[in-house]
GROMACS .gro file of C-alpha atoms in nm:
model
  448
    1UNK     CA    1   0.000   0.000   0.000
    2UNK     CA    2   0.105   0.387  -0.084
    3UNK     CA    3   0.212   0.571   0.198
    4UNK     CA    4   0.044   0.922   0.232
    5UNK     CA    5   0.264   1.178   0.182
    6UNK     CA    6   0.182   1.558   0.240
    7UNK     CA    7   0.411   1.881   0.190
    8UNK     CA    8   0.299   2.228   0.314
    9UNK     CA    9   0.383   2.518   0.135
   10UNK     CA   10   0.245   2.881   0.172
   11UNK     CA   11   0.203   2.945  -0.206
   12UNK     CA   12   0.215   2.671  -0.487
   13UNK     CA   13   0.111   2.880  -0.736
   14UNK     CA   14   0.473   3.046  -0.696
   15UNK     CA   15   0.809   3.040  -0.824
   16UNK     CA   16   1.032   3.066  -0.473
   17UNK     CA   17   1.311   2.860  -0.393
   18UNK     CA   18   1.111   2.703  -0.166
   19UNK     CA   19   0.836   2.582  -0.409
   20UNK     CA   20   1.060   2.490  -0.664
   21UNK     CA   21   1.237   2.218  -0.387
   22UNK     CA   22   0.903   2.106  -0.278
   23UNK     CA   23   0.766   2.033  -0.648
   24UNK     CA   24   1.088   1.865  -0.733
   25UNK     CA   25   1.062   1.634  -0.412
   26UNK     CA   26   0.727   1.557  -0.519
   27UNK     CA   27   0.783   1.468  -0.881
   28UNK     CA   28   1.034   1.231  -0.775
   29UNK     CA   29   0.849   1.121  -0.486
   30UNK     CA   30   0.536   1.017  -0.727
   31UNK     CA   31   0.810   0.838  -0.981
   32UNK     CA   32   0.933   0.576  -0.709
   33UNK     CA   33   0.533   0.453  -0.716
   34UNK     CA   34   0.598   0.387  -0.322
   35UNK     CA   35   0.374   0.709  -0.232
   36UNK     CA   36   0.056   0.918  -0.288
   37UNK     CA   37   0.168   1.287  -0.286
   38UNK     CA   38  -0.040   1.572  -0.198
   39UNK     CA   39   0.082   1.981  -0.179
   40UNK     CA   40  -0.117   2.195   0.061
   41UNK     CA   41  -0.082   2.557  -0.047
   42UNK     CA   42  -0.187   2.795   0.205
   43UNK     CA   43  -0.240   3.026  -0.140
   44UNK     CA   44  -0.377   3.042  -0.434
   45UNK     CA   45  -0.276   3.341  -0.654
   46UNK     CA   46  -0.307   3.199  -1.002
   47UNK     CA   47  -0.522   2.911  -1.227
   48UNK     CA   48  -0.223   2.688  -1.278
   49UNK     CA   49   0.051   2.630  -1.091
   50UNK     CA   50   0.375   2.830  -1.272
   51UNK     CA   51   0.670   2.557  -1.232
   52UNK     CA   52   0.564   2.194  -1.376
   53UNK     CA   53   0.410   1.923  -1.115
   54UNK     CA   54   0.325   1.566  -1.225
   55UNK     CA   55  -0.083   1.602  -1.284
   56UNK     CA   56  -0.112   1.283  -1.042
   57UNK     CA   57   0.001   1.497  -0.737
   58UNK     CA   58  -0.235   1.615  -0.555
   59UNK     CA   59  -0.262   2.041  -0.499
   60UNK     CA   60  -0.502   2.123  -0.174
   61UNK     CA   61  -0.535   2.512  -0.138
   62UNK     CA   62  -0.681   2.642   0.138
   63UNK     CA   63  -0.735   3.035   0.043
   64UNK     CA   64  -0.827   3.110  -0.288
   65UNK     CA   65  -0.697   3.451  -0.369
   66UNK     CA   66  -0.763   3.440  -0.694
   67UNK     CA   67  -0.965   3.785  -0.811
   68UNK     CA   68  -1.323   3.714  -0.830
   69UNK     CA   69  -1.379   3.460  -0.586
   70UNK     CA   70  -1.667   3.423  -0.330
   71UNK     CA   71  -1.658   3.395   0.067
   72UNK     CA   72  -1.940   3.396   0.279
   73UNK     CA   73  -1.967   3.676   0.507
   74UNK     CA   74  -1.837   3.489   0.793
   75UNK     CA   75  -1.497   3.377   0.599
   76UNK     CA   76  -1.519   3.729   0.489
   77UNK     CA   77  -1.485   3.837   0.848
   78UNK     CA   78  -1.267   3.614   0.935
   79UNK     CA   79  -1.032   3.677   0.648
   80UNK     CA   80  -1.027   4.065   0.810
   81UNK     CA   81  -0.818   3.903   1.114
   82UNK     CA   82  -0.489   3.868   1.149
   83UNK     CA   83  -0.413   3.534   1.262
   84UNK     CA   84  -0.327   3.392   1.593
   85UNK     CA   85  -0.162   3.042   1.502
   86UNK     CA   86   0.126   3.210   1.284
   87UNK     CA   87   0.397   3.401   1.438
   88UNK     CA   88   0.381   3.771   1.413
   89UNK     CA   89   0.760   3.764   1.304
   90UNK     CA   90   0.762   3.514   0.994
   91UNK     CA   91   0.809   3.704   0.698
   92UNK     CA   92   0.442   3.632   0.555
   93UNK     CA   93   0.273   3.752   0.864
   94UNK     CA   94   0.040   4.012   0.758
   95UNK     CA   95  -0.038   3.776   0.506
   96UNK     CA   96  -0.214   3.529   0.730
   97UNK     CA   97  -0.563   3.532   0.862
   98UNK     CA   98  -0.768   3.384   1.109
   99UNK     CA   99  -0.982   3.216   0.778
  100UNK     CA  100  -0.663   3.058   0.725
  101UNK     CA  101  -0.613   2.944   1.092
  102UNK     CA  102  -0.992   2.826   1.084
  103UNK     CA  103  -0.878   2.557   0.828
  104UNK     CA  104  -0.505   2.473   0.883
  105UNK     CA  105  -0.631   2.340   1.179
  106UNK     CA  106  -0.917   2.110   1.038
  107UNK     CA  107  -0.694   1.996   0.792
  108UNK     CA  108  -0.480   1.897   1.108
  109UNK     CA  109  -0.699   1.780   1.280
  110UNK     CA  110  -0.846   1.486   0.952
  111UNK     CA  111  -0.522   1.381   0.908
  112UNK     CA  112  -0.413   1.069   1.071
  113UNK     CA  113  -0.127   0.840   0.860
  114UNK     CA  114   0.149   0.911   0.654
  115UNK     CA  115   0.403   1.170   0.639
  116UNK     CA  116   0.354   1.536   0.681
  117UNK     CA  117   0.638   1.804   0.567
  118UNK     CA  118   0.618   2.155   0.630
  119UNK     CA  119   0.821   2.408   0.546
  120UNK     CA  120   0.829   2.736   0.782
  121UNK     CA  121   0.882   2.769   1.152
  122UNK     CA  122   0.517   2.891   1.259
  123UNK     CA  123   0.420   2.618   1.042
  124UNK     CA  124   0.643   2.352   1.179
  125UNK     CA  125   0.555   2.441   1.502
  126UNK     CA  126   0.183   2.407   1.447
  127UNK     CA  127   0.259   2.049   1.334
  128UNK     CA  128   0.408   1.918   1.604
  129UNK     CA  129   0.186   2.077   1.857
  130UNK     CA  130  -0.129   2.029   1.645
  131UNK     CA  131  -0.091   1.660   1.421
  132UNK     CA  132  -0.192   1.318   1.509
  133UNK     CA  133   0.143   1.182   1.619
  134UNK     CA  134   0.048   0.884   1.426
  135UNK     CA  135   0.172   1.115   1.120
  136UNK     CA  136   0.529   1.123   1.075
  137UNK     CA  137   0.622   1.488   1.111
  138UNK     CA  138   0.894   1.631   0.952
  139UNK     CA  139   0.978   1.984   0.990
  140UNK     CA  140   1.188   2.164   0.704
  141UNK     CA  141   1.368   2.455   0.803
  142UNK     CA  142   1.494   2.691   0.449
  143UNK     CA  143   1.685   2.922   0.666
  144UNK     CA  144   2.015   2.970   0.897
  145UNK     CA  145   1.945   2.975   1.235
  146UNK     CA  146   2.128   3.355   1.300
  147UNK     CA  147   1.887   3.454   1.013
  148UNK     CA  148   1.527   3.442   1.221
  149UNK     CA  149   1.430   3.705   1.475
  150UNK     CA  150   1.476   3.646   1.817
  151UNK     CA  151   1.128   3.563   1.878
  152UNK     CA  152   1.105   3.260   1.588
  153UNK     CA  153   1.437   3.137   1.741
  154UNK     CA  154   1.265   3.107   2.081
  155UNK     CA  155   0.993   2.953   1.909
  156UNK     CA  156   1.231   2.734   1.757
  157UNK     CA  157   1.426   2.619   2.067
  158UNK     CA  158   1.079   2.525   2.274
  159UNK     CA  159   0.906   2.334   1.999
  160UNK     CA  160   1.086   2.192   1.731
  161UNK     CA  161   1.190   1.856   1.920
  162UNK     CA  162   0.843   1.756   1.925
  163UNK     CA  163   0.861   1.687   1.529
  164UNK     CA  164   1.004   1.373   1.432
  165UNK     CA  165   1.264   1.498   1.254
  166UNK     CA  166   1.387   1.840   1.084
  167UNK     CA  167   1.563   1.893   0.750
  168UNK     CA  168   1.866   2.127   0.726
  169UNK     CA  169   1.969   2.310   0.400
  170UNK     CA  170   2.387   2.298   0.494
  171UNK     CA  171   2.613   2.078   0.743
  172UNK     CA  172   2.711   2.420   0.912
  173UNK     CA  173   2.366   2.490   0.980
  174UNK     CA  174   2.289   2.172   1.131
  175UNK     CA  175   2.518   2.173   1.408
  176UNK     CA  176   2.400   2.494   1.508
  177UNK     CA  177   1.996   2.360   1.520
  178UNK     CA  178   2.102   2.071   1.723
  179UNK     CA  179   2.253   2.290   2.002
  180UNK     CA  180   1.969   2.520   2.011
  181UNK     CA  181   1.656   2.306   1.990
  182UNK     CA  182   1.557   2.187   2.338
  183UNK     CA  183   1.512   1.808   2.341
  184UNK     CA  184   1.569   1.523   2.083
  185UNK     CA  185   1.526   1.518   1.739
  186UNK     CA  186   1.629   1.354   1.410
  187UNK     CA  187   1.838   1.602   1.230
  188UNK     CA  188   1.943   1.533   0.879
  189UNK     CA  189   2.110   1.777   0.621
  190UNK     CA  190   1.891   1.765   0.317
  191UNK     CA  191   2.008   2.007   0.043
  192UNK     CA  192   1.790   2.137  -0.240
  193UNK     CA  193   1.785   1.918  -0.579
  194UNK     CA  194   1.724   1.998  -0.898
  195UNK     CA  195   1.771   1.814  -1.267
  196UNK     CA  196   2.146   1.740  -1.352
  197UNK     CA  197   2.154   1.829  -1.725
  198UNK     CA  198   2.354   1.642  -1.952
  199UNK     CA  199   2.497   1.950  -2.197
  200UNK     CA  200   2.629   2.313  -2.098
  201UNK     CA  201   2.596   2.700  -2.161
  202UNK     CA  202   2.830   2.789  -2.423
  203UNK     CA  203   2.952   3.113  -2.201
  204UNK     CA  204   3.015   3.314  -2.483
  205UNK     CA  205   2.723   3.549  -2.485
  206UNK     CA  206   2.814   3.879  -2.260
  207UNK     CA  207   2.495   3.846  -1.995
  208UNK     CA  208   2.488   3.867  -1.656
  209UNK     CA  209   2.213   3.649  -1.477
  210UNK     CA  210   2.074   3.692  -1.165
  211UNK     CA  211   1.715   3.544  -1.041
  212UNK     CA  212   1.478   3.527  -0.749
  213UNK     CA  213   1.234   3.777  -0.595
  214UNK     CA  214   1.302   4.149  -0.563
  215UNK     CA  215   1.352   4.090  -0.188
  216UNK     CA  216   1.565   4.322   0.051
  217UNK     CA  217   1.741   4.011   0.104
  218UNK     CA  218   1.843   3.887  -0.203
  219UNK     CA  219   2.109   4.204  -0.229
  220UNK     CA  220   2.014   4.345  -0.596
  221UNK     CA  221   2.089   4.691  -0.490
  222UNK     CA  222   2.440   4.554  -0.429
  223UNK     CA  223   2.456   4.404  -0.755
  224UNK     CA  224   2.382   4.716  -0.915
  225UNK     CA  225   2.622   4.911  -0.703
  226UNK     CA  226   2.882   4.637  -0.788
  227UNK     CA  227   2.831   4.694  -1.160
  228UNK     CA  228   2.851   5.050  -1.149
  229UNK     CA  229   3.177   5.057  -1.073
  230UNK     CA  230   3.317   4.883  -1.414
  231UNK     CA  231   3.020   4.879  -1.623
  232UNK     CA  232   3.283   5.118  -1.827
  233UNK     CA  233   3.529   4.871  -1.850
  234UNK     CA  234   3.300   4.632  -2.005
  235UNK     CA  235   3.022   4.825  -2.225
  236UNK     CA  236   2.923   4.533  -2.425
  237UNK     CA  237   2.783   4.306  -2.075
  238UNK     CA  238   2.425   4.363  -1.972
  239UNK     CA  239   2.293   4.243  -1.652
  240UNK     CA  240   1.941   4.015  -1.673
  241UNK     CA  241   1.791   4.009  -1.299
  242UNK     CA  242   1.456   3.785  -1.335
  243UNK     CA  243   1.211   3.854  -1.037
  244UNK     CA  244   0.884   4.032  -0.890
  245UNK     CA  245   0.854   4.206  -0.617
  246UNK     CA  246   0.780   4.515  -0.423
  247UNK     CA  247   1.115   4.663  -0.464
  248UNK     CA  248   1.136   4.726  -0.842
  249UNK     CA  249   1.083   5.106  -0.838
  250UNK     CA  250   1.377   5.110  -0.541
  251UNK     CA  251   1.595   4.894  -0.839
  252UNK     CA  252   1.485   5.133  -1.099
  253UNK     CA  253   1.572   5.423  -0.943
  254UNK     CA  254   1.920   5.273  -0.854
  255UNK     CA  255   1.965   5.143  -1.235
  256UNK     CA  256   1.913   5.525  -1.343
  257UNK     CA  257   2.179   5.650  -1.037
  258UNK     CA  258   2.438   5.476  -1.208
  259UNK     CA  259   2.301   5.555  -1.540
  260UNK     CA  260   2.264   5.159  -1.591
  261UNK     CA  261   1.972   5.222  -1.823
  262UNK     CA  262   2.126   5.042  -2.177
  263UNK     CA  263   2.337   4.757  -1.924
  264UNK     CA  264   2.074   4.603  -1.644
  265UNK     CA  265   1.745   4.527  -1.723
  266UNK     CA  266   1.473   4.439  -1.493
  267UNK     CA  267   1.295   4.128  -1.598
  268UNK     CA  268   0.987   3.882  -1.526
  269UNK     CA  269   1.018   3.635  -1.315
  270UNK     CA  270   1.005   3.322  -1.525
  271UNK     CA  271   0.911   2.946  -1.511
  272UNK     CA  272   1.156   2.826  -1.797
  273UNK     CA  273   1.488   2.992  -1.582
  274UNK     CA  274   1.695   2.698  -1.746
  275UNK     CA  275   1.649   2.874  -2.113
  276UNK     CA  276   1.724   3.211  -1.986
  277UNK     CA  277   2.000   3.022  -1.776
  278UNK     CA  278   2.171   2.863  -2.091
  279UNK     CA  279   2.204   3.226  -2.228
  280UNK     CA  280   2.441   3.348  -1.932
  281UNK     CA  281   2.803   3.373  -1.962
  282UNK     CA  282   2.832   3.415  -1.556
  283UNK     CA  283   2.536   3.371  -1.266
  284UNK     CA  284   2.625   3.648  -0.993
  285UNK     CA  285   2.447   3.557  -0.593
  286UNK     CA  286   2.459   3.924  -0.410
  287UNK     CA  287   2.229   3.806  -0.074
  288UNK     CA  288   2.257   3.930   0.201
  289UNK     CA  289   2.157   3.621   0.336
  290UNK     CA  290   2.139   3.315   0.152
  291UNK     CA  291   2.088   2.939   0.357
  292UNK     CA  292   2.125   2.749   0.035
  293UNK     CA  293   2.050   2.915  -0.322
  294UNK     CA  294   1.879   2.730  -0.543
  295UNK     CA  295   1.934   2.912  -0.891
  296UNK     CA  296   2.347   2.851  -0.806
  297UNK     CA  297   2.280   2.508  -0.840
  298UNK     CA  298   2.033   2.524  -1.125
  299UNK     CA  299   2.284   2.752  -1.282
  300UNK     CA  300   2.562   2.455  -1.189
  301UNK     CA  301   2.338   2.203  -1.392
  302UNK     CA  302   2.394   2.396  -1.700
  303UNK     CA  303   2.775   2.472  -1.619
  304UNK     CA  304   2.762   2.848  -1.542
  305UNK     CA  305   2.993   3.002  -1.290
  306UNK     CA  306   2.910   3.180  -0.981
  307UNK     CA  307   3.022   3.453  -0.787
  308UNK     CA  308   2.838   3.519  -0.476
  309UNK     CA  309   2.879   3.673  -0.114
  310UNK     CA  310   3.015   3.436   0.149
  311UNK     CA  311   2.668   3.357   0.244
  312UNK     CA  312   2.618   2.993   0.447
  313UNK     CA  313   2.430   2.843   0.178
  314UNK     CA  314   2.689   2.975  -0.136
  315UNK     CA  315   3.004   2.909   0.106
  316UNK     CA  316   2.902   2.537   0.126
  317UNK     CA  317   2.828   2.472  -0.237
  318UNK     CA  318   3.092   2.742  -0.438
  319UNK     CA  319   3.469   2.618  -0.391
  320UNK     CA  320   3.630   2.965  -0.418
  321UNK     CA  321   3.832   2.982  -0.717
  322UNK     CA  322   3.734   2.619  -0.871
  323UNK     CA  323   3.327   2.659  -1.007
  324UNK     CA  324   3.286   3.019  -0.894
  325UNK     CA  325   3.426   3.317  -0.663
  326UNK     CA  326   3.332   3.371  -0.293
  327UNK     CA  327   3.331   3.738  -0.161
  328UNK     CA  328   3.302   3.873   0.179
  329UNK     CA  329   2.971   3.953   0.231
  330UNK     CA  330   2.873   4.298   0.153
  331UNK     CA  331   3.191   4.410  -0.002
  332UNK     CA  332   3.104   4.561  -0.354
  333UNK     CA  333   3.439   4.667  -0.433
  334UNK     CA  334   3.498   4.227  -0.415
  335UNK     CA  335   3.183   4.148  -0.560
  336UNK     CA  336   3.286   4.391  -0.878
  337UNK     CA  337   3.650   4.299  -0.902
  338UNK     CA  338   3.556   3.912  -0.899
  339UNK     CA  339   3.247   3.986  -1.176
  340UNK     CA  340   3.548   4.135  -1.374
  341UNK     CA  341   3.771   3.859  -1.328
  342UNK     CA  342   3.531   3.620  -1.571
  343UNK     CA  343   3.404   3.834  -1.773
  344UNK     CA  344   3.737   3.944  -1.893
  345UNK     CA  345   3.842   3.616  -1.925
  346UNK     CA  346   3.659   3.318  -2.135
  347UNK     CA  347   3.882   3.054  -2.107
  348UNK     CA  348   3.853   3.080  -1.708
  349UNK     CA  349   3.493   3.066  -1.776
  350UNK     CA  350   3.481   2.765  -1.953
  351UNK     CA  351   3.709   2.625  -1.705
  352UNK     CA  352   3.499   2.701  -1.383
  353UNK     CA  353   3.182   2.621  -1.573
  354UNK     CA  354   3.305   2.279  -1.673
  355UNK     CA  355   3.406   2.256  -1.287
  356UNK     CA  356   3.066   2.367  -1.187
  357UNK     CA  357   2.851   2.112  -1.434
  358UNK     CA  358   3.056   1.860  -1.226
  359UNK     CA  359   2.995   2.010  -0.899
  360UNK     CA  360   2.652   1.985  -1.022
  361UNK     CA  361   2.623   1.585  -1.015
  362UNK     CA  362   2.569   1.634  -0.620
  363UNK     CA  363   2.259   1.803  -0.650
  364UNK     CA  364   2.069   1.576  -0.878
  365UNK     CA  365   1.730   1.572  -0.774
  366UNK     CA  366   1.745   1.184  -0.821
  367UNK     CA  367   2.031   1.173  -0.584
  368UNK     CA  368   1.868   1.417  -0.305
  369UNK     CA  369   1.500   1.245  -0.330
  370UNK     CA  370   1.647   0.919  -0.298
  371UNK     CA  371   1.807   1.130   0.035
  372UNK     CA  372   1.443   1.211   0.131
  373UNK     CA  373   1.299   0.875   0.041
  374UNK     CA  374   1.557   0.713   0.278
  375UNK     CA  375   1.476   0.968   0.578
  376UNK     CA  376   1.113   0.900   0.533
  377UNK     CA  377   1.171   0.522   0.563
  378UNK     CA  378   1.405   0.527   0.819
  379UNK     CA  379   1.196   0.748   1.071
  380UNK     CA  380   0.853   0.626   0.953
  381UNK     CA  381   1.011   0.270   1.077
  382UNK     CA  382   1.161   0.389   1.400
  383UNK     CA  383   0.771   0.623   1.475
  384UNK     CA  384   0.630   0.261   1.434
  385UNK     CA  385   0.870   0.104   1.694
  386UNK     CA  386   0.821   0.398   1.963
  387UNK     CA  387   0.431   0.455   1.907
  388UNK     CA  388   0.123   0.290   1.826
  389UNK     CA  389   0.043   0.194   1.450
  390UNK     CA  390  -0.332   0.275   1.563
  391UNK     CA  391  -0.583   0.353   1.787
  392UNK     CA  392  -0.874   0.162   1.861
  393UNK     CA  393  -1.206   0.279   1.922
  394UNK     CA  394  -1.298   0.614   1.834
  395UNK     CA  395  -1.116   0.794   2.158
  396UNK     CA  396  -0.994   1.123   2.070
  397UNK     CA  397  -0.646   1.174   2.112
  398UNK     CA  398  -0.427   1.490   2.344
  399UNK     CA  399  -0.396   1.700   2.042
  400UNK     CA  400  -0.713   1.677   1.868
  401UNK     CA  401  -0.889   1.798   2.191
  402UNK     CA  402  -0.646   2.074   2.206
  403UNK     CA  403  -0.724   2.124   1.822
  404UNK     CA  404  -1.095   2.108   1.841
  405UNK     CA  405  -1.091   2.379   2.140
  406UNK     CA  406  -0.853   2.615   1.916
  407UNK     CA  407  -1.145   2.529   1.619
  408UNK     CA  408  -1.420   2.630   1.901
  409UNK     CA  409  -1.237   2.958   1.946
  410UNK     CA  410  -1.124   3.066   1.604
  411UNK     CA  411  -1.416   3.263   1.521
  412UNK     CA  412  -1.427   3.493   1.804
  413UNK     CA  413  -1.364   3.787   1.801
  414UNK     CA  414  -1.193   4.000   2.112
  415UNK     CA  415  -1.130   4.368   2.140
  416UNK     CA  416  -0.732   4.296   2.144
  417UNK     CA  417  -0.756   4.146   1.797
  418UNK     CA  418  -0.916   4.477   1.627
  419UNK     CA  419  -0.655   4.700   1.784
  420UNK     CA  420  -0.392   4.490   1.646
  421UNK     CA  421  -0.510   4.505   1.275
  422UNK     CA  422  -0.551   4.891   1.334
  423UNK     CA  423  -0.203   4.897   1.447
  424UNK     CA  424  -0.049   4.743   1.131
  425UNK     CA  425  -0.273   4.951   0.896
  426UNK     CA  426  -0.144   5.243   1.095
  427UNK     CA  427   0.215   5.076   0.989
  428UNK     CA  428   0.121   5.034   0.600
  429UNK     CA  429   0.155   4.658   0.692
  430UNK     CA  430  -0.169   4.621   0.565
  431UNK     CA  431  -0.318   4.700   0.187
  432UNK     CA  432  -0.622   4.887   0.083
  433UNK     CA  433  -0.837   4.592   0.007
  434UNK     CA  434  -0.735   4.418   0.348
  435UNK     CA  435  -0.829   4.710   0.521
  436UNK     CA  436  -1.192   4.766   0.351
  437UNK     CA  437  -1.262   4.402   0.500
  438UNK     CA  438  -1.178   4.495   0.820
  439UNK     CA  439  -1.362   4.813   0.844
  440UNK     CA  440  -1.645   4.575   0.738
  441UNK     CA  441  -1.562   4.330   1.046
  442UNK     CA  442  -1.529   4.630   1.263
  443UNK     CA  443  -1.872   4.690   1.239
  444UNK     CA  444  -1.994   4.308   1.260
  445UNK     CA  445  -1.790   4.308   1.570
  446UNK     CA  446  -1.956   4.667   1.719
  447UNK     CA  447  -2.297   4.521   1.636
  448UNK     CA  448  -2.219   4.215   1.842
   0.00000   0.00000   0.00000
């Protein structure tokens, strides 16, 4: 018989690093014919998912935000609240809702076998405190430790050992988990994996490539700034940063500083990055933080060099000098002088690209699945020695009563909860349309 086998994501419909991993797992997940695979997105933003998934695997959304779609007034009112099960410091806060909370925990609560994965600390946490532990719960964390805010770290330390087990992007990173968490775990370092391509970029074209969403993060400002400074010395390069995001007026701006205008070109995020990949002559990573970096290694696959900030994830897969260039972090005057370096140079980009397609061969997603197929075994036989395949009868167990009483309580509404959303709207944390629908709930709540 299949095993069950569910991963959590907050937006399928995406093209994140994040997504990308999860879609690849579950491709080759659904290709061993050992598992039924299922993707919960907390999201919906668009009619088709925009990276390929096997049709077979299974997408559960639980908030359509597609334009156009109905709620009742109750969801409506509910979608007005910020949530109380997700940590006001995750990233995607302000994104969450109590509608959401309402049915996160009833999918929790109906599932009962198999193997859950999630894949961000609030939602981690909710799974260990919140699951059947007849459901092998594995916990995926996507950043370093040093990178959350002090209050996800604490959130960390007091609940993570009550997963099963937790995935680790780098062997760095891992060590650093295990000291922190408080109580036992299975900790395994589980990189990203992608497809290991058989041919390589021909390096000759004079393009620049850097991808992912215009995130503070993700450095492009630095990358710009780095360019500036020799974008005279090589008038003939152009730099292609694929992305969305709410920063692109802060890069455009920037772009016409340095009078970049003709040399770095803001593009669309894209779901075929391997074609626009195979056009590169170098891949340049300028994050400020960066726990793994998935486009280095889909870059890798097609033999493209990197040069990238000493970030954890970069430092562990870039051997300085051999299939790329590692920088201290932050230093533009290194990132540019290292950018020069290959693109002044061809043959020593066709030697650390040839380098790099071999580096590469580690990263196969066949190689890392088979990784994730083994954990899942391995842990889903030891759960079976320490607990109970079953339960008989219908007795409910610890955590579905605490579940049910959190379901009981999701719909209220408490003074506390209003001044908080007026707070962020105060902030700008909040958009127009978010804010209509909780003027609306305002009054719903007054007429109570």
């Amino acid at each position: 018989m299949s095993m069950n086998v569910r991963f959590m994501v907050y937006n399928a419909y995406g093209i994140g690093g994040t997504v990308k991993t999860i879609f690849n797992f579950s491709n080759y997940l659904l290709k061993t014919g050992k598992y039924n695979v299922e993707i919960i997105s907390v999201k919906r933003t668009k009619d088709t998912p925009t990276l390929y998934i096997n049709p077979k695997v299974k997408i559960t959304v639980i908030q359509d935000s597609r334009k156009g779609v109905y709620f009742s007034a109750d969801d409506e009112h509910l979608l007005a609240l910020p949530s109380e099960m997700i940590h006001p410091e995750e990233d995607l806060y302000t994104i969450f809702n109590r509608y959401i909370d309402k049915n996160l925990l009833e999918i929790f609560s109906d599932m009962h076998d198999g193997v859950l994965v999630t894949t961000m600390p609030s939602l981690n946490m909710l799974s260990a405190n919140y699951v059947d532990d007849r459901v092998l719960k594995i916990g995926q964390e996507h950043k370093s430790y040093a990178d959350h805010t002090p209050g996800i770290q604490e959130m960390i330390r007091n609940n993570y050992a009550k997963l099963d087990t937790l995935t680790i992007l780098t062997q760095r990173n891992k060590s650093i988990y295990a000291r922190k968490i408080h109580g036992e775990v299975s900790i395994y370092v589980l990189g990203n994996g992608t497809e290991y391509l058989p041919f390589r970029a021909q390096l000759k074209n004079h393009i620049i490539i850097a991808a992912g969403r215009y995130a503070e993060e993700k450095g492009y400002d630095m990358l710009i700034e780095a360019f500036g400074k020799i974008n005279n010395q090589f008038p003939d390069w152009v730099i292609k940063i694929y992305g969305e995001g709410k920063l692109a007026e802060d890069y455009i701006r920037l772009i016409q500083k340095f009078h970049l205008e003709k040399q770095v070109m803001l593009e669309p995020g894209s779901d075929k990055l391997n074609e626009k990949l195979s056009e590169a002559g170098i891949h340049v990573c300028s994050s400020y933080r960066e726990s793994f970096g998935m486009v280095i290694i889909e870059g890798f696959a097609m033999g493209i060099p990197c040069v990238s900030f000493a970030c954890d994830g970069p430092a562990e897969i870039i051997t300085d000098g051999y299939d790329g260039f590692l920088v201290e972090k932050e230093d533009t005057d290194a990132l540019a002088n290292a950018m020069a370096k290959l693109m002044s140079d061809e043959n020593l980009r066709q030697k650390m690209g040839k380098n790099a397609h071999e580096t590469a061969k580690q990263y196969d997603i066949n190689m890392i699945g088979n990784d994730l197929d083994k954990i899942i075994n391995l842990e889903a036989n030891k759960k079976q020695i320490r607990k109970p395949a079953f339960h008989s009868g219908n007795v409910k167990t610890q955590n579905n009563i605490h579940t049910q009483k959190q379901l009981n309580t999701i719909s209220e509404v408490s003074y506390e909860s209003y001044q908080n959303m007026m707070d962020m709207a105060s902030q700008g944390k909040i958009g127009f349309k978010t804010l209509l629908k909780m003027i609306k709930g305002w009054f719903v709540f007054k007429i109570r």
